[in-house]
Coordinates of N, CA, C and O in Angstrom, one line a residue:
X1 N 27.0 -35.8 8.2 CA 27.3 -34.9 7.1 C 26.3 -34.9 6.0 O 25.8 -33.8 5.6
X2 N 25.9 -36.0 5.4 CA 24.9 -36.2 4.6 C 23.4 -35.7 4.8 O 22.7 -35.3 3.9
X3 N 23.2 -35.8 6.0 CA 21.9 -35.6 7.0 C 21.7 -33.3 6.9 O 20.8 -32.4 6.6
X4 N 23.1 -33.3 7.3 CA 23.1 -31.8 7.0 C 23.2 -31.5 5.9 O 22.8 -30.4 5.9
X5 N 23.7 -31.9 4.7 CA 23.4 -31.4 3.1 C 22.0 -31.7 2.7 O 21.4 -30.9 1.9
X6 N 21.3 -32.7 3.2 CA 19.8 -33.3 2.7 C 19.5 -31.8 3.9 O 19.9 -30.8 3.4
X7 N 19.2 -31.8 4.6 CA 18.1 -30.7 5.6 C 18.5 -29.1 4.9 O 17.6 -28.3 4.9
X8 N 19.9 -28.6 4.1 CA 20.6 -27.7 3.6 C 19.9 -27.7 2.0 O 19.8 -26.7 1.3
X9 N 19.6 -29.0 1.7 CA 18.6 -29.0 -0.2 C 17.3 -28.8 0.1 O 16.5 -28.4 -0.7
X10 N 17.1 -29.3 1.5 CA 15.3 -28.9 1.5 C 15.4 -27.9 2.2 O 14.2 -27.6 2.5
X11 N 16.1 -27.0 2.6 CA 15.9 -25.8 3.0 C 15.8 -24.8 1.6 O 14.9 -24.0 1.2
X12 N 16.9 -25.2 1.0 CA 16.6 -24.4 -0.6 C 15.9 -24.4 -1.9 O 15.9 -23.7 -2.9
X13 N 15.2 -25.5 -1.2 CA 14.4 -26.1 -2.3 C 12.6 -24.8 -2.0 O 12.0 -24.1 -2.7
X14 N 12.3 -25.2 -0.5 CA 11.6 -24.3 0.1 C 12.0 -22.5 -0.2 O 11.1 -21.7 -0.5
X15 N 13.3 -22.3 0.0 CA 13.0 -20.8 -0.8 C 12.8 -21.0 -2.2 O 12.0 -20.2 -2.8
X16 N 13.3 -21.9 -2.7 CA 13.4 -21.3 -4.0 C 11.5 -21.6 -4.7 O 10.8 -21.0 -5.5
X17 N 11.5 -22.4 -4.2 CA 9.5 -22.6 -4.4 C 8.8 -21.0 -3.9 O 7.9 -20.4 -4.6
X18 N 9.3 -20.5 -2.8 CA 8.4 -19.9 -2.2 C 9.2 -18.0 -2.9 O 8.7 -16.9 -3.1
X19 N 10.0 -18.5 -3.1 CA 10.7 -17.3 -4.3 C 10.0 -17.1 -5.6 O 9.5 -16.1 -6.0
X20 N 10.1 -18.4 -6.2 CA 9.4 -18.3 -7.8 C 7.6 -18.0 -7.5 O 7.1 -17.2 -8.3
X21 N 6.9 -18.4 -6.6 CA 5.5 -18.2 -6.3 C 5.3 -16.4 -6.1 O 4.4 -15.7 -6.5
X22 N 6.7 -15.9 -5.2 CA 6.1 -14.7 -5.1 C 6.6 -14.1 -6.3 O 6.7 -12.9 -6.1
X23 N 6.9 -14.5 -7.3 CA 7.8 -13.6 -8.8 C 6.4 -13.8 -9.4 O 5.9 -12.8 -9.8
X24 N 6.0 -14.5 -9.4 CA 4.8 -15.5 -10.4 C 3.6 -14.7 -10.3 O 3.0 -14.3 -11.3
X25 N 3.0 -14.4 -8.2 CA 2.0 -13.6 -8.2 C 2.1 -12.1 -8.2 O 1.3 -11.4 -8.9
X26 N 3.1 -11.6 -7.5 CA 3.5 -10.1 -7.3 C 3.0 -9.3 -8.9 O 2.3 -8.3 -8.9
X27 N 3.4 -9.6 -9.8 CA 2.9 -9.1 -10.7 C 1.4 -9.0 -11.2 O 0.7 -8.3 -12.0
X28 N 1.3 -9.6 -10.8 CA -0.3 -10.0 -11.1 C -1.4 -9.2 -10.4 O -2.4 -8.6 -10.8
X29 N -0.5 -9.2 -8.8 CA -1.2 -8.8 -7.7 C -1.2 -6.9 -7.6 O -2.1 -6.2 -7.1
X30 N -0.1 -6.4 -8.2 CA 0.2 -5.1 -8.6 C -0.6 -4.4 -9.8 O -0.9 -3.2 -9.9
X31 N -0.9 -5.4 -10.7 CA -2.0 -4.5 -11.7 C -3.2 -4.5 -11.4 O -4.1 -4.6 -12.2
X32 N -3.5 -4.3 -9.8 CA -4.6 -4.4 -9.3 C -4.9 -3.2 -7.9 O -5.9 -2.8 -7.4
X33 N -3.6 -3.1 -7.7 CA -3.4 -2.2 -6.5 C -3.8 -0.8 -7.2 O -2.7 -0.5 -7.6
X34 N -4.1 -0.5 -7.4 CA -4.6 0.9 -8.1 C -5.8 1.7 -6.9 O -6.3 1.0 -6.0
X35 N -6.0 2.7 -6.8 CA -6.7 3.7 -6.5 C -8.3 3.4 -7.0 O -8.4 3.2 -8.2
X36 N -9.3 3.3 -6.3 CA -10.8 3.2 -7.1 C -11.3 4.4 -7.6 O -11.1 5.4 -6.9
X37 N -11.9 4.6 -8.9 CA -12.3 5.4 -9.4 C -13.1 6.3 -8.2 O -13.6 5.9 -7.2
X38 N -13.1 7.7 -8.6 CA -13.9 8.6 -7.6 C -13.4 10.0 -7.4 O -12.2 10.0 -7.8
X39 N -14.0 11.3 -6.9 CA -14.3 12.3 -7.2 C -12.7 12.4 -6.6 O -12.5 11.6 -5.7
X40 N -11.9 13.1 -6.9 CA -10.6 13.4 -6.0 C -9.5 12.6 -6.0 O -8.6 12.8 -5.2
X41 N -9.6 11.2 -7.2 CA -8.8 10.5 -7.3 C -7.4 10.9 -7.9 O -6.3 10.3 -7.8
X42 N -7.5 11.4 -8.2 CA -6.0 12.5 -9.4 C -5.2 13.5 -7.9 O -3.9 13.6 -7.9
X43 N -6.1 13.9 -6.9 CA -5.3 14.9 -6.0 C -5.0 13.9 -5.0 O -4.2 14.3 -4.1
X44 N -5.6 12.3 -5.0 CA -4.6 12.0 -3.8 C -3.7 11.1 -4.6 O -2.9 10.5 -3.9
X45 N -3.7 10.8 -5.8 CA -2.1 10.2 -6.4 C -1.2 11.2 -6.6 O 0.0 11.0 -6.6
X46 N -1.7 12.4 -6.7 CA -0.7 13.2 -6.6 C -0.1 13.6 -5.1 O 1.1 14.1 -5.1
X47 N -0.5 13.5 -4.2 CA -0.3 13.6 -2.5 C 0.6 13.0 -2.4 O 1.8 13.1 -2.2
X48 N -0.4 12.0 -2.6 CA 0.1 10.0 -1.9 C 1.8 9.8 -2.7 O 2.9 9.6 -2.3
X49 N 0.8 10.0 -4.3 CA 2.2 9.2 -4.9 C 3.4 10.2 -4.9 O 4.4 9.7 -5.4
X50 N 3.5 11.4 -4.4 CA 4.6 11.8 -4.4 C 6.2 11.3 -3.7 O 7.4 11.4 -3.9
X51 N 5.2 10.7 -2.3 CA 6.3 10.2 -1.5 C 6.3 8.5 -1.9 O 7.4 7.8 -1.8
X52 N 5.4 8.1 -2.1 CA 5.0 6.7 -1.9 C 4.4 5.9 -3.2 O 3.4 6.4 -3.6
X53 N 4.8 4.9 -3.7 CA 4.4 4.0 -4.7 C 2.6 4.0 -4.4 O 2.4 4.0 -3.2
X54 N 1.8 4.1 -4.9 CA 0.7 4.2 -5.1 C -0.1 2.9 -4.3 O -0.7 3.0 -3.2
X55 N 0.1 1.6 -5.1 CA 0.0 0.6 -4.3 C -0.2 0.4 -2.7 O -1.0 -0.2 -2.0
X56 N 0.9 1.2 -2.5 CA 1.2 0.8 -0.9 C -0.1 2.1 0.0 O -0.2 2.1 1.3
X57 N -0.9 2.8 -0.8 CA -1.9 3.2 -0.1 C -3.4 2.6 -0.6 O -4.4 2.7 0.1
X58 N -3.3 2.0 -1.7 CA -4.2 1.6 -2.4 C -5.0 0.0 -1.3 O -6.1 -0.5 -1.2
X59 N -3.6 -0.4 -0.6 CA -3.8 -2.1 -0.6 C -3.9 -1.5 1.4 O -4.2 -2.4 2.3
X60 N -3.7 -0.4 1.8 CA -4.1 0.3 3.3 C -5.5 0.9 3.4 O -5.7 2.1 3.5
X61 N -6.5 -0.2 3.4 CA -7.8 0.4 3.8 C -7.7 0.8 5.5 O -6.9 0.4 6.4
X62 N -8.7 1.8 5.5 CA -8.6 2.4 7.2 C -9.5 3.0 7.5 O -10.2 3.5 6.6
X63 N -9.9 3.4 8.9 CA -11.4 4.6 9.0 C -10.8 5.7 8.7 O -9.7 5.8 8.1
X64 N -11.4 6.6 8.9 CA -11.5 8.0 8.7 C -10.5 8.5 9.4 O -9.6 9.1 8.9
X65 N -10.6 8.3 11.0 CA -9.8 8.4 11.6 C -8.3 8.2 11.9 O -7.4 8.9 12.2
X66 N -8.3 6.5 11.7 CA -7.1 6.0 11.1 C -6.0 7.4 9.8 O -4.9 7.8 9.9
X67 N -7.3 7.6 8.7 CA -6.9 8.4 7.6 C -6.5 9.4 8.1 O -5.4 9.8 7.7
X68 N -7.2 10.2 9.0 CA -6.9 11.4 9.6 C -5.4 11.4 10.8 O -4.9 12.5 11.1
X69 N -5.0 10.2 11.3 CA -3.9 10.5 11.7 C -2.8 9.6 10.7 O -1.8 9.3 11.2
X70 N -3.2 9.4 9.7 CA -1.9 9.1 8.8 C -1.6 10.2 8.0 O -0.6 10.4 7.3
X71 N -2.6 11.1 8.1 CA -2.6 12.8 7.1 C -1.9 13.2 8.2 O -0.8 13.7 8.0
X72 N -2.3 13.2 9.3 CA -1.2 14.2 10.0 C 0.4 13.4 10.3 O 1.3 14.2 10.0
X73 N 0.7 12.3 10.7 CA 1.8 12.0 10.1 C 2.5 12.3 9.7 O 3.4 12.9 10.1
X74 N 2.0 11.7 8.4 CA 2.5 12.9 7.4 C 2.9 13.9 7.1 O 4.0 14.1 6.6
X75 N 2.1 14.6 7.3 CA 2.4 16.1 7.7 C 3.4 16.5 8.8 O 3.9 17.6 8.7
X76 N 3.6 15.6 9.6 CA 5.2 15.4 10.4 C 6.2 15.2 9.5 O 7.3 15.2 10.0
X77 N 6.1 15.0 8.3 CA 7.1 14.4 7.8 C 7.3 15.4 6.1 O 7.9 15.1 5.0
X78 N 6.5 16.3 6.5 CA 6.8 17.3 5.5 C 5.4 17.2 4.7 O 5.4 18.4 4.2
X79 N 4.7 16.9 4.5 CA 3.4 16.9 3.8 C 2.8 18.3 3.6 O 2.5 18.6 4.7
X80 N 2.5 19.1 2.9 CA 2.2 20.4 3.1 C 0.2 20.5 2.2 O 0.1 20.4 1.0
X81 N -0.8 20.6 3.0 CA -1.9 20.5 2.1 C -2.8 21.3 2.5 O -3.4 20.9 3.5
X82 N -3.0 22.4 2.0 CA -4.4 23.0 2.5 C -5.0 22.8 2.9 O -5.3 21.6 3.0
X83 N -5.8 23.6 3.6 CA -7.1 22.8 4.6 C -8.3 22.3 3.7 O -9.2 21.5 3.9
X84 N -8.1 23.1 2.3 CA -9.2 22.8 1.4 C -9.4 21.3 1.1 O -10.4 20.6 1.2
X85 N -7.9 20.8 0.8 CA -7.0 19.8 -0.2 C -7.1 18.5 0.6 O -7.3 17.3 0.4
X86 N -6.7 19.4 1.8 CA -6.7 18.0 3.1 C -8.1 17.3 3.7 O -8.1 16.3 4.4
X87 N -9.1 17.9 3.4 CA -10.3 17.3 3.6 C -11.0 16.9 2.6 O -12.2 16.5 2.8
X88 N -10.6 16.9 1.4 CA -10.4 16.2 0.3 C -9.6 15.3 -0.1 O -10.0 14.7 -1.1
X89 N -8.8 14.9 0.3 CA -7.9 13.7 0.3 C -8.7 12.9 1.6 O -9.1 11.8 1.1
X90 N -9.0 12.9 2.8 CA -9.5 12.5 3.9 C -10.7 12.1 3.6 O -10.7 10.9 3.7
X91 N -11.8 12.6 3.0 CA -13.0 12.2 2.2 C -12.6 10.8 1.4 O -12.8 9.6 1.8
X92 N -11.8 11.2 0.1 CA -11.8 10.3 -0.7 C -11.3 9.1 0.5 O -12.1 8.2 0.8
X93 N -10.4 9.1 0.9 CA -9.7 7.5 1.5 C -10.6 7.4 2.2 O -10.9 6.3 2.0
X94 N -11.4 8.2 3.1 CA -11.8 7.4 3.9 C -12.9 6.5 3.2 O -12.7 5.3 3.2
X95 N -14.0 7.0 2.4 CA -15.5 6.4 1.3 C -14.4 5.6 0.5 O -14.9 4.5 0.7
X96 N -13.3 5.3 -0.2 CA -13.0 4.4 -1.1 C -11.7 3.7 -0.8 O -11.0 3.1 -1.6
X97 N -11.5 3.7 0.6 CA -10.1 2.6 1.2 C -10.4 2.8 2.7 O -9.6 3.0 3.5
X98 N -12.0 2.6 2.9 CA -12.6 2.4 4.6 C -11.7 0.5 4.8 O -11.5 -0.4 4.0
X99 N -11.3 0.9 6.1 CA -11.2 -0.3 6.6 C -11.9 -1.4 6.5 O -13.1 -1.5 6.5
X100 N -10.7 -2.3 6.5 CA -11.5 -4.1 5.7 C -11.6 -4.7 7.1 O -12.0 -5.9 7.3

C-alpha cells in the first residue's frame, strides 16, 4: 500500500513539474509565433486567422506544395479566395514559412 502511494506522489510530482514548465514556457514561446514581416502579410492573417489562431500557421513551415494543398484543403472546408488572392497567400507562405 505504501509502495503504491510513493509510485502515485512520483507520478504527480512528474505532472505537476512538467505542467508548471509548460505554464512557464508557452507564454514566452507565443510572443514569438507571429507571421514574418513581408509583402502580403495583412492578407494572409486575414485568410489564416479567420479560421485559425495565427500561431498555429506561423510555427507550420512547408514547401510550396505542401502550401498549395493546405490552400486547397481548405478550400474543402469553406475557404473562398480568388485566384488573384490565392496565389498571393501561396507566394507569401511558401518564401516566409518554406519548410524546416
Amino acid at each position: 500500500m505504501i509502495l503504491g502511494f510513493v509510485k502515485m506522489s512520483a507520478a504527480c510530482l512528474v505532472i505537476g513539474v512538467v505542467g508548471w514548465t509548460l505554464v512557464a514556457v508557452l507564454p514566452s514561446w507565443a510572443q514569438y509565433a507571429t507571421l514574418p514581416e513581408g509583402p502580403n502579410r495583412e492578407l494572409v492573417e486575414a485568410v489564416c486567422g479567420s479560421c485559425h489562431d495565427i500561431e498555429m500557421v506561423a510555427i507550420n513551415g512547408r514547401s510550396e506544395e505542401r502550401w498549395r494543398l493546405t490552400i486547397d484543403e481548405m478550400a474543402g472546408y469553406g475557404l473562398r479566395l480568388s485566384p488573384a488572392d490565392r496565389a498571393l497567400v501561396l507566394g507569401y507562405l511558401a518564401t516566409y514559412l518554406p519548410a524546416k
